[in-house]
Short mmCIF file of C-alpha atoms and ligand atoms in Angstrom, two decimals:
data_model
loop_
_atom_site.label_atom_id
_atom_site.label_comp_id
_atom_site.label_asym_id
_atom_site.label_seq_id
_atom_site.Cartn_x
_atom_site.Cartn_y
_atom_site.Cartn_z
CA MET T 3 -10.41 28.86 9.47
CA ARG T 4 -7.94 27.57 6.85
CA HIS T 5 -8.24 24.91 4.19
CA LEU T 6 -5.51 23.25 2.13
CA MET T 7 -6.22 23.16 -1.59
CA SER T 8 -2.72 23.72 -3.02
CA PRO T 9 0.81 23.64 -1.60
CA LEU T 10 0.91 27.38 -2.35
CA ASP T 11 -1.70 27.96 0.35
CA PHE T 12 1.25 27.95 2.76
CA SER T 13 4.11 30.44 2.51
CA VAL T 14 7.66 29.04 2.51
CA GLU T 15 7.98 30.13 6.16
CA GLU T 16 4.74 28.35 7.08
CA LEU T 17 5.91 25.26 5.22
CA ASP T 18 9.19 25.36 7.16
CA ARG T 19 7.24 25.47 10.42
CA LEU T 20 5.02 22.58 9.29
CA LEU T 21 8.01 20.45 8.25
CA ASN T 22 9.79 21.28 11.53
CA LEU T 23 6.68 20.18 13.40
CA ALA T 24 6.55 16.94 11.38
CA SER T 25 10.22 16.30 12.22
CA ASP T 26 9.54 16.87 15.91
CA ILE T 27 6.56 14.49 15.76
CA LYS T 28 8.86 11.87 14.20
CA SER T 29 11.40 12.30 17.01
CA ASN T 30 8.92 12.66 19.90
CA PRO T 31 5.68 10.82 19.02
CA ALA T 32 4.59 10.43 22.67
CA LYS T 33 4.46 14.22 23.10
CA TYR T 34 1.61 14.38 20.55
CA ALA T 35 -0.30 11.24 21.53
CA HIS T 36 -3.23 13.11 23.11
CA ALA T 37 -3.11 16.37 21.18
CA CYS T 38 -6.39 15.78 19.33
CA GLU T 39 -8.38 13.92 21.98
CA GLY T 40 -12.08 14.54 21.38
CA LYS T 41 -11.51 15.68 17.76
CA LYS T 42 -12.76 13.84 14.70
CA LEU T 43 -11.35 13.60 11.18
CA ALA T 44 -13.70 12.72 8.31
CA THR T 45 -12.13 11.06 5.25
CA LEU T 46 -14.40 11.55 2.24
CA PHE T 47 -12.86 9.52 -0.57
CA TYR T 48 -14.77 9.43 -3.84
CA GLU T 49 -11.78 7.73 -5.51
CA PRO T 50 -9.60 4.76 -4.48
CA SER T 51 -6.68 5.32 -2.12
CA THR T 52 -4.44 3.32 0.16
CA ARG T 53 -1.75 5.71 1.42
CA THR T 54 -3.53 9.03 1.58
CA ARG T 55 -6.69 7.84 3.30
CA LEU T 56 -5.02 5.41 5.68
CA SER T 57 -2.14 7.75 6.52
CA PHE T 58 -4.65 10.48 7.35
CA GLU T 59 -6.52 8.03 9.56
CA ALA T 60 -3.29 6.82 11.19
CA ALA T 61 -2.26 10.45 11.71
CA MET T 62 -5.48 11.33 13.54
CA LEU T 63 -5.39 8.13 15.61
CA ASN T 64 -1.73 8.85 16.53
CA LEU T 65 -2.89 12.24 17.80
CA GLY T 66 -5.51 10.63 20.05
CA GLY T 67 -8.45 11.64 17.85
CA SER T 68 -11.08 9.59 16.03
CA VAL T 69 -11.91 8.99 12.38
CA LEU T 70 -15.03 8.44 10.32
CA GLY T 71 -15.75 8.52 6.61
CA PHE T 72 -16.25 6.59 3.41
CA SER T 73 -13.78 5.07 0.96
CA SER T 74 -15.79 5.12 -2.26
CA ALA T 75 -18.52 7.22 -3.82
CA ASP T 76 -20.63 4.05 -4.14
CA SER T 77 -20.84 3.63 -0.38
CA SER T 78 -21.96 7.23 0.17
CA SER T 79 -25.08 9.15 -0.78
CA ALA T 80 -23.16 10.51 -3.79
CA ALA T 81 -24.47 7.31 -5.40
CA LYS T 82 -28.00 8.74 -4.90
CA GLY T 83 -27.01 12.05 -6.47
CA GLU T 84 -26.05 14.13 -3.41
CA SER T 85 -23.82 17.11 -4.23
CA VAL T 86 -20.41 17.73 -2.68
CA SER T 87 -21.69 21.01 -1.21
CA ASP T 88 -24.61 19.29 0.56
CA THR T 89 -22.36 16.48 1.77
CA ILE T 90 -19.82 18.84 3.34
CA ARG T 91 -22.56 20.83 5.09
CA VAL T 92 -23.64 17.59 6.75
CA ILE T 93 -20.11 16.37 7.50
CA SER T 94 -19.43 19.74 9.18
CA CYS T 95 -21.99 18.63 11.81
CA TYR T 96 -20.15 15.37 12.46
CA ALA T 97 -16.41 16.13 12.32
CA ASP T 98 -13.83 18.83 13.12
CA ILE T 99 -11.74 18.50 9.96
CA CYS T 100 -12.06 16.65 6.68
CA ALA T 101 -9.81 15.23 3.95
CA MET T 102 -11.48 14.84 0.56
CA ARG T 103 -10.36 13.01 -2.59
CA HIS T 104 -12.49 13.43 -5.69
CA PRO T 105 -12.10 12.55 -9.40
CA LYS T 106 -13.27 16.02 -10.43
CA GLU T 107 -10.77 18.89 -10.41
CA GLY T 108 -11.93 21.58 -7.99
CA ALA T 109 -14.41 19.44 -6.02
CA PRO T 110 -12.55 19.95 -2.68
CA LEU T 111 -12.48 23.69 -3.41
CA VAL T 112 -16.26 23.68 -3.86
CA ALA T 113 -16.53 21.76 -0.58
CA SER T 114 -14.36 24.33 1.22
CA MET T 115 -16.75 27.09 0.13
CA HIS T 116 -19.67 25.39 1.88
CA SER T 117 -17.82 24.00 4.88
CA SER T 118 -17.63 25.17 8.46
CA ILE T 119 -14.63 22.87 9.14
CA PRO T 120 -11.15 22.85 7.49
CA VAL T 121 -11.13 20.91 4.21
CA ILE T 122 -7.95 19.28 2.92
CA ASN T 123 -7.60 18.43 -0.75
CA ALA T 124 -6.47 14.79 -0.73
CA GLY T 125 -6.21 14.73 -4.55
CA ASP T 126 -8.60 16.18 -7.14
CA GLY T 127 -8.58 14.55 -10.57
CA GLY T 128 -5.39 15.27 -12.53
CA HIS T 129 -5.06 18.64 -10.80
CA GLN T 130 -3.31 18.74 -7.41
CA HIS T 131 -2.27 16.54 -4.49
CA PRO T 132 -0.91 18.98 -1.89
CA THR T 133 -0.48 16.53 0.98
CA GLN T 134 1.63 14.27 -1.25
CA THR T 135 3.74 17.36 -1.91
CA LEU T 136 4.14 17.98 1.82
CA THR T 137 5.21 14.35 2.11
CA ASP T 138 7.70 14.76 -0.75
CA LEU T 139 9.17 17.96 0.72
CA LEU T 140 9.63 16.34 4.12
CA THR T 141 11.25 13.28 2.51
CA ILE T 142 13.66 15.37 0.42
CA ARG T 143 14.56 17.61 3.36
CA ALA T 144 15.10 14.68 5.73
CA GLU T 145 16.93 12.37 3.31
CA LYS T 146 18.86 14.94 1.23
CA GLY T 147 19.41 17.43 4.03
CA ARG T 148 18.18 20.43 2.06
CA LEU T 149 15.35 21.86 -0.01
CA GLY T 150 17.17 23.57 -2.84
CA ASN T 151 20.33 23.34 -4.90
CA PHE T 152 19.57 20.08 -6.72
CA THR T 153 18.62 18.61 -10.08
CA ILE T 154 15.40 16.64 -9.97
CA GLY T 155 14.14 14.34 -12.71
CA LEU T 156 10.37 13.93 -12.87
CA CYS T 157 9.66 10.79 -14.87
CA GLY T 158 6.56 9.10 -16.26
CA ASP T 159 3.06 10.43 -16.71
CA LEU T 160 3.65 14.16 -16.37
CA LYS T 161 0.37 14.95 -18.12
CA PHE T 162 -2.07 13.39 -15.67
CA GLY T 163 0.21 12.99 -12.61
CA ARG T 164 -1.19 15.45 -10.08
CA THR T 165 1.64 14.75 -7.63
CA VAL T 166 4.11 16.14 -10.17
CA HIS T 167 2.01 19.26 -10.81
CA SER T 168 1.80 20.05 -7.10
CA LEU T 169 5.47 19.27 -6.47
CA ILE T 170 6.67 21.59 -9.25
CA LYS T 171 4.55 24.45 -7.89
CA ALA T 172 6.02 23.94 -4.44
CA LEU T 173 9.67 23.49 -5.50
CA ILE T 174 9.98 26.59 -7.65
CA ARG T 175 9.94 28.63 -4.43
CA TYR T 176 13.25 27.10 -3.32
CA PRO T 177 16.67 28.22 -4.66
CA ASP T 178 18.66 26.72 -7.49
CA ILE T 179 16.46 23.83 -8.56
CA ARG T 180 16.87 22.38 -12.05
CA PHE T 181 14.03 20.26 -13.43
CA VAL T 182 14.46 17.50 -16.00
CA LEU T 183 11.03 16.49 -17.31
CA ILE T 184 11.21 12.91 -18.56
CA SER T 185 8.16 11.63 -20.40
CA PRO T 186 6.93 10.25 -23.69
CA GLU T 187 5.69 12.94 -26.08
CA GLU T 188 2.05 12.09 -25.37
CA LEU T 189 2.45 12.42 -21.61
CA ARG T 190 4.35 15.71 -21.48
CA LEU T 191 3.73 18.20 -18.73
CA PRO T 192 0.63 20.27 -19.61
CA ASP T 193 1.11 23.83 -20.84
CA TYR T 194 -0.52 25.28 -17.75
CA ILE T 195 2.41 23.97 -15.69
CA ARG T 196 5.28 24.14 -18.22
CA GLU T 197 4.48 27.62 -19.55
CA ASP T 198 2.50 29.25 -16.74
CA VAL T 199 4.53 27.93 -13.83
CA LEU T 200 8.03 27.00 -15.04
CA ARG T 201 8.59 29.37 -17.96
CA LYS T 202 6.85 32.36 -16.35
CA ASN T 203 9.03 32.00 -13.27
CA ASN T 204 12.23 31.69 -15.34
CA GLN T 205 12.75 28.26 -13.87
CA SER T 206 15.53 26.10 -15.29
CA PHE T 207 14.06 23.02 -16.99
CA ARG T 208 14.50 20.76 -19.99
CA GLU T 209 12.54 17.88 -21.45
CA GLU T 210 13.83 14.39 -22.24
CA VAL T 211 12.21 11.24 -23.56
CA ARG T 212 14.94 8.74 -22.56
CA LEU T 213 15.46 8.19 -18.84
CA GLU T 214 19.01 6.97 -19.56
CA ASP T 215 19.94 10.40 -20.98
CA ALA T 216 18.91 12.17 -17.78
CA LEU T 217 20.00 9.73 -15.07
CA PRO T 218 23.72 10.65 -14.76
CA GLU T 219 23.05 14.27 -13.75
CA LEU T 220 20.20 13.76 -11.26
CA ASP T 221 20.34 14.31 -7.50
CA LEU T 222 16.74 13.12 -7.19
CA LEU T 223 14.59 10.93 -9.41
CA TYR T 224 10.81 11.19 -8.89
CA MET T 225 9.17 8.25 -10.68
CA THR T 226 5.43 8.16 -11.35
CA ARG T 227 3.06 5.55 -12.73
CA VAL T 228 1.00 6.00 -15.88
CA GLN T 229 -2.42 7.09 -14.60
CA ARG T 230 -4.69 4.46 -16.14
CA GLU T 231 -7.85 6.00 -14.65
CA ARG T 232 -7.32 9.29 -16.53
CA PHE T 233 -6.90 7.75 -20.02
CA PHE T 234 -9.74 7.98 -22.50
CA ASN T 235 -9.08 4.51 -23.91
CA GLU T 236 -7.37 1.35 -22.70
CA GLU T 237 -5.36 0.95 -25.92
CA ASP T 238 -3.41 4.17 -25.28
CA TYR T 239 -2.78 3.15 -21.67
CA VAL T 240 -1.44 -0.28 -22.69
CA ARG T 241 0.89 1.37 -25.22
CA MET T 242 2.28 3.76 -22.60
CA LYS T 243 2.25 1.79 -19.38
CA ASP T 244 5.70 0.20 -19.60
CA PHE T 245 7.46 3.09 -21.32
CA TYR T 246 9.77 3.47 -18.32
CA ILE T 247 11.03 0.66 -16.13
CA LEU T 248 13.77 1.60 -13.69
CA ASP T 249 15.90 -1.46 -12.97
CA LYS T 250 19.32 -2.23 -11.51
CA ALA T 251 21.01 -2.02 -14.91
CA LYS T 252 19.75 1.52 -15.54
CA LEU T 253 20.70 2.55 -12.02
CA THR T 254 24.37 1.94 -12.82
CA LEU T 255 24.13 5.22 -14.79
CA ALA T 256 23.01 7.17 -11.72
CA ASP T 257 24.99 8.95 -9.03
CA PRO T 258 25.62 6.77 -5.94
CA ASP T 259 23.80 9.44 -3.85
CA MET T 260 20.80 9.95 -6.12
CA LEU T 261 17.55 9.40 -4.23
CA ILE T 262 14.64 7.58 -5.85
CA LEU T 263 11.19 8.79 -4.82
CA HIS T 264 7.75 7.63 -5.94
CA PRO T 265 4.39 8.71 -4.52
CA LEU T 266 3.16 5.11 -4.97
CA PRO T 267 1.26 3.04 -5.92
CA ARG T 268 3.89 1.54 -8.19
CA VAL T 269 2.84 -0.63 -11.12
CA ASN T 270 5.83 -1.66 -13.34
CA GLU T 271 7.85 1.55 -13.52
CA ILE T 272 10.30 0.50 -10.79
CA ALA T 273 11.44 -3.12 -10.81
CA THR T 274 11.17 -4.71 -7.37
CA GLU T 275 14.90 -5.52 -7.54
CA VAL T 276 15.49 -1.77 -6.96
CA ASP T 277 13.70 -1.81 -3.60
CA ASP T 278 16.80 -2.94 -1.69
CA ASP T 279 19.02 -0.25 -3.21
CA PRO T 280 19.91 2.29 -0.47
CA ARG T 281 18.90 5.08 -2.86
CA ALA T 282 15.28 3.85 -2.97
CA VAL T 283 13.35 5.88 -0.38
CA TYR T 284 9.77 5.43 -1.61
CA PHE T 285 8.62 3.28 1.29
CA LYS T 286 10.23 5.68 3.78
CA GLN T 287 8.37 8.43 1.91
CA ALA T 288 5.05 6.73 2.77
CA GLN T 289 6.07 6.79 6.45
CA TYR T 290 6.96 10.48 6.29
CA GLY T 291 3.41 11.00 4.98
CA VAL T 292 1.99 10.11 8.39
CA TYR T 293 4.19 12.63 10.25
CA VAL T 294 3.44 15.43 7.86
CA ARG T 295 -0.31 14.77 7.95
CA MET T 296 -0.16 14.80 11.76
CA ALA T 297 1.55 18.18 11.53
CA LEU T 298 -1.06 19.40 9.05
CA ILE T 299 -4.00 18.33 11.22
CA LEU T 300 -2.47 20.11 14.24
CA THR T 301 -1.82 23.23 12.17
CA LEU T 302 -5.29 23.48 10.62
CA LEU T 303 -7.00 22.73 13.95
CA GLU T 304 -4.70 25.28 15.60
CA VAL T 305 -3.69 22.80 18.28
CA GLU T 306 -0.47 23.77 20.03
CA VAL T 307 1.61 21.17 21.86
CA CYS T 308 4.17 22.51 24.32
N1 LIG I 518 0.32 8.54 -3.15
C1 LIG I 518 -1.00 8.36 -3.11
O1 LIG I 518 -1.79 9.32 -3.25
O2 LIG I 518 -1.40 7.07 -2.90
P1 LIG I 518 -2.90 6.59 -2.76
O3 LIG I 518 -3.56 6.80 -4.09
O4 LIG I 518 -2.82 5.14 -2.36
O5 LIG I 518 -3.56 7.44 -1.71
#
């Protein structure tokens, strides 16, 4: 039995297979419509979510399976003090696979140690968000035509943004990728990613504060919101929240083929006037998230569709 805690849990070859499967699902949805009949997915969300939880549920329903779960800790017995390890033992009696989001780093890993069904990390604190990374990889591969040989700007809250941490770990395994890390000083990428992942792997990167200074050279721009829920005080959040706002005027500095990604939700960091720009692919990205989660469910449940 396999779990998914980090994008590195899959080799590059396994990721290729998963992304190929997701692409086939996109092209031939009817072929997969009954693949998970009789199977159940539990979504255990101790933290708010729109895309991840509902795209997992849509994925399982698209595969002919069923879903159950909770969308906040308050509506589960966590509110009475139940531990994650006890909860997963019980959920293992009710479902075949589970996706868990939790505010504490490592909580899904603890669950996987006590589970008799595959556990998927659907985001743990400021740590990792591997299924967003799968979504991002599929989006880049489908929209850019390749995974490698590009300059990617990661912009916003690089300190608390778990999607950025997971994406960097996944991308360093592909050839010729140059990272431009764009953030205010206080929201720089943490040392455990900059030094232990980028520097140790001799990965090309540089840091910028001004988005305008990076834009002209980027093939991809990955915008992120400032993660209000991870700040220790509201004052700091208010000071940081509008540090970056991508608008039409700034986009005149960018390459006509540069893609704009965002894991969403967006707050103010991309002006809505950008949404109609052909380079903006963040809503397509949310759609790719369904295909890739369908592929992930099939892979972890070892369901083969001929
Ligand atoms: N991208 C993402 O994780 O969105 P949600 O928080 O809405 O799940």
